[in-house]
Structures are given as C-alpha cells and as structure tokens.
Short mmCIF file of C-alpha atoms in Angstrom, two decimals:
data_model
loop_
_atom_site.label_atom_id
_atom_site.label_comp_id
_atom_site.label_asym_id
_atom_site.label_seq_id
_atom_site.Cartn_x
_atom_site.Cartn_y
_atom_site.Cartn_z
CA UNK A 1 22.71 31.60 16.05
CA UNK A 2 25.54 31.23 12.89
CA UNK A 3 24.85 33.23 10.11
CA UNK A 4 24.93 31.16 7.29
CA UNK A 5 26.04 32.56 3.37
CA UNK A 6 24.12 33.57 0.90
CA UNK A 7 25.25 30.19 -1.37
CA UNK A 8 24.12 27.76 1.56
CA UNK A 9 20.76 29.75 2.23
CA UNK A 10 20.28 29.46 -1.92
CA UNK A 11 21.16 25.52 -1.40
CA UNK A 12 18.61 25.19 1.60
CA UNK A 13 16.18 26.99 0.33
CA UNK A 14 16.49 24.94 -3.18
CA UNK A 15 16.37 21.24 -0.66
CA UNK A 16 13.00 22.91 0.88
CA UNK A 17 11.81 23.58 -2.43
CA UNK A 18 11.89 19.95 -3.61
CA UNK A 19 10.89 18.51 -0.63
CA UNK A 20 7.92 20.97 -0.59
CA UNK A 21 6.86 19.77 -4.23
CA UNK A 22 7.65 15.37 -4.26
CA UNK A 23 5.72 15.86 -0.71
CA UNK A 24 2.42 17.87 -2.54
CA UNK A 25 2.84 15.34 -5.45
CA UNK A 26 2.90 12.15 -3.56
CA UNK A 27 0.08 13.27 -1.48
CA UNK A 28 -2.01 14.40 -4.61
CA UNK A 29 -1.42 10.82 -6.33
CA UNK A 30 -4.21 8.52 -6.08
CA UNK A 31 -4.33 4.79 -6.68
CA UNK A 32 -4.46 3.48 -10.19
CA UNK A 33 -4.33 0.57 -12.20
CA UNK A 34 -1.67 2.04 -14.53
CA UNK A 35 1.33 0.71 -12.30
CA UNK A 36 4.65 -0.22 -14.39
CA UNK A 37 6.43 -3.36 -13.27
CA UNK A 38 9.29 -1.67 -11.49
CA UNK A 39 7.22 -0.52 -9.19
CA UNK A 40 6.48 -4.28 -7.62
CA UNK A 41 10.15 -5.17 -7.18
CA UNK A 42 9.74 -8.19 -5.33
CA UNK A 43 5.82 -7.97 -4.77
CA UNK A 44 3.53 -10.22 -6.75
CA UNK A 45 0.45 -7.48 -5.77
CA UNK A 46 0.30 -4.23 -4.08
CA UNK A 47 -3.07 -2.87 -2.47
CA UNK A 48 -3.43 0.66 -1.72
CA UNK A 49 -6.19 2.02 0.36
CA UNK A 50 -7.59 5.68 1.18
CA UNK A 51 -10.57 6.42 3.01
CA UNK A 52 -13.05 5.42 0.58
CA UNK A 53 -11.48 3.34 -2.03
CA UNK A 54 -9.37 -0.07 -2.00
CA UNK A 55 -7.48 -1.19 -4.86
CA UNK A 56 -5.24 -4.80 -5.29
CA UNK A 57 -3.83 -4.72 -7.98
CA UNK A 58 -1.97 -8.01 -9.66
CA UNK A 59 2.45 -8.29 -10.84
CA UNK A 60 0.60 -7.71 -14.80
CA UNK A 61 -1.30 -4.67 -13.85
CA UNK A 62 -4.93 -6.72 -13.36
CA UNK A 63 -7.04 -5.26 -11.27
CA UNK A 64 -7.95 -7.90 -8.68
CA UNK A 65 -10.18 -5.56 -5.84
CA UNK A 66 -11.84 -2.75 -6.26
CA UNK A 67 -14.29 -1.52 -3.65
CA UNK A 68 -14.41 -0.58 -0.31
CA UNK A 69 -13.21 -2.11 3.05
CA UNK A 70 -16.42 -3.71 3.69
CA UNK A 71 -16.59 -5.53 -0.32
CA UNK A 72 -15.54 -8.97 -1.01
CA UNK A 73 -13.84 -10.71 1.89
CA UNK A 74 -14.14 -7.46 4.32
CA UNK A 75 -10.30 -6.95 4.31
CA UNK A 76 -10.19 -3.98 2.17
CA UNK A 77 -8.60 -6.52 -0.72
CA UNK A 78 -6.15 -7.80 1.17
CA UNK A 79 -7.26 -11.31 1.24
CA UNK A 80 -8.03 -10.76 -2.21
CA UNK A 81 -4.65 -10.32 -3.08
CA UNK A 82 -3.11 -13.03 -0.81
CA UNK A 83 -5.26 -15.49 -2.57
CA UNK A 84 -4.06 -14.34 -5.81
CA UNK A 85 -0.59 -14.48 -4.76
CA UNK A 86 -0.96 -18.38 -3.65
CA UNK A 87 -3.09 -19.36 -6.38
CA UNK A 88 -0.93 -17.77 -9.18
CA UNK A 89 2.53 -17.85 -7.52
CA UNK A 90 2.35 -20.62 -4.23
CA UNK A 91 3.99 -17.72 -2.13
CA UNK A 92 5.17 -14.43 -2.27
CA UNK A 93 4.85 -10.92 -0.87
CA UNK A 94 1.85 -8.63 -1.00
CA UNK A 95 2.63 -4.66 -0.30
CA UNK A 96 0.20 -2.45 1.56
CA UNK A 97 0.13 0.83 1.09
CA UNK A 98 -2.28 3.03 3.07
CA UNK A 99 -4.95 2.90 5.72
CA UNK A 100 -6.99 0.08 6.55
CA UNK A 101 -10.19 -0.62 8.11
CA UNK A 102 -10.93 -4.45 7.83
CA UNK A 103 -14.39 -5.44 8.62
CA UNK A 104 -14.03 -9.48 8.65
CA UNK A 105 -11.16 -12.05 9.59
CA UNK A 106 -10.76 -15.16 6.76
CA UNK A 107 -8.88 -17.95 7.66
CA UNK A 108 -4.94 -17.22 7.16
CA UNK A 109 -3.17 -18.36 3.85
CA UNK A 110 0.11 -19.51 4.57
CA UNK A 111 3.22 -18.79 2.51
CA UNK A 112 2.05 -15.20 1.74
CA UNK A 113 3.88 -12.34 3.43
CA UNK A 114 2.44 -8.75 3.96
CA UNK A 115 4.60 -6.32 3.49
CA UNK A 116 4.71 -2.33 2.92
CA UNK A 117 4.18 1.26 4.20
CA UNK A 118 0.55 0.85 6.20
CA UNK A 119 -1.33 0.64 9.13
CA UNK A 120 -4.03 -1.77 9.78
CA UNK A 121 -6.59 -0.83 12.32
CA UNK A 122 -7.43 -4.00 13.89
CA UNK A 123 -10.60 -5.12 15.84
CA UNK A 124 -11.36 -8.37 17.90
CA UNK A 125 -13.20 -9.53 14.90
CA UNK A 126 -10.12 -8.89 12.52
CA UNK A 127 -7.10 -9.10 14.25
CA UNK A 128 -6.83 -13.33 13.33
CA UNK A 129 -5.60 -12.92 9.78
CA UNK A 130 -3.06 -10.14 10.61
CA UNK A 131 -1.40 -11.77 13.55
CA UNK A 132 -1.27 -15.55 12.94
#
C-alpha cells in the first residue's frame, strides 16, 4: 500500500465529506409541489414516486396526481401526466423519478416520451403502456 500525504488525505477526506452530506440530503428530500422551472429542462411534467405517495406534477408547478399507485388511472400518475402533456403540449417528455408499482394498463398515448431516473415494476396486467 502507498502512503499518501497528509494534504491528499485532508483532500479525500474533504470529497468523502460532501459526498457523505448531498447523499443524506438527497435521500432526506421528499416530493413537493414547490419545484422551480429549471428543474424540468426539457420535461413538460415530472412524477416522483416513494412507497406510499405519487406526485405529477405540471411545467407551472400544478399539481396534476396526488395519491397512491392504485388512484386515478392505476399508474401511479403516470398516465396522468402523459395526458396532460398531449392535451396541453401535443407531445413532449414526462420524467420519472422513483419506484413504481402500476396497478392498471390504459391504452398508450402516442407522442409522449417517458423519460428519467426510475424503475417500473411491471406485471402482465401493466406491462402494455410501458412497452408499446
């Protein structure tokens, strides 16, 4: 093993301290409504999703879901969003951040991309939207 000195330990121990704290604050952040616009960059909506609670949440910062996976269209707001996207825009990108546990499959709505950092868990009964 190299010994490293005592300026690169401060430096490595000053990257594991940052890491350490934007990892325990993006963890501790929860979804809200209070979004700014930045934040959507080329999204029209974003829906987030933790184990209990799904959010979609509209380019102007409207709430369009709230609820849980098995509300509204059973997609966890996803559909929700995608029809807000085609009604409002005629295409465009919806981000997903999150997990997701879709209970239902609506019919597809073309011209509306998914995008984002999530994973969908799919079933025979919901896999149609998601893969068409």
């Amino acid at each position: 093993m190299s010994k490293i000195s005592r300026r690169e330990f401060i430096g490595l121990l000053g990257v594991g301290a940052v890491a350490l704290g934007s990892s325990k604050l993006a963890l501790s952040s929860s979804p809200s409504s209070e979004i700014p616009s930045s934040f959507f960059g080329s999204s029209l909506a974003v829906v987030f999703s933790s184990s209990q609670q799904c959010k979609a949440i509209g380019s102007n910062g409207e709430v369009i879901f709230s609820g849980t996976c098995s509300d509204g269209s059973g997609t966890c707001g996803i559909y929700e969003a995608m029809q807000y996207v085609n009604q409002n825009f005629g295409a465009g990108k919806v981000d997903l951040i999150g997990e997701f546990y879709p209970t239902s499959s609506p019919s597809p709505i073309p011209n509306v991309e998914l995008d984002g950092n999530a994973v969908i868990y799919l079933s025979p009964v919901t896999f149609h939207i998601f893969l068409v």
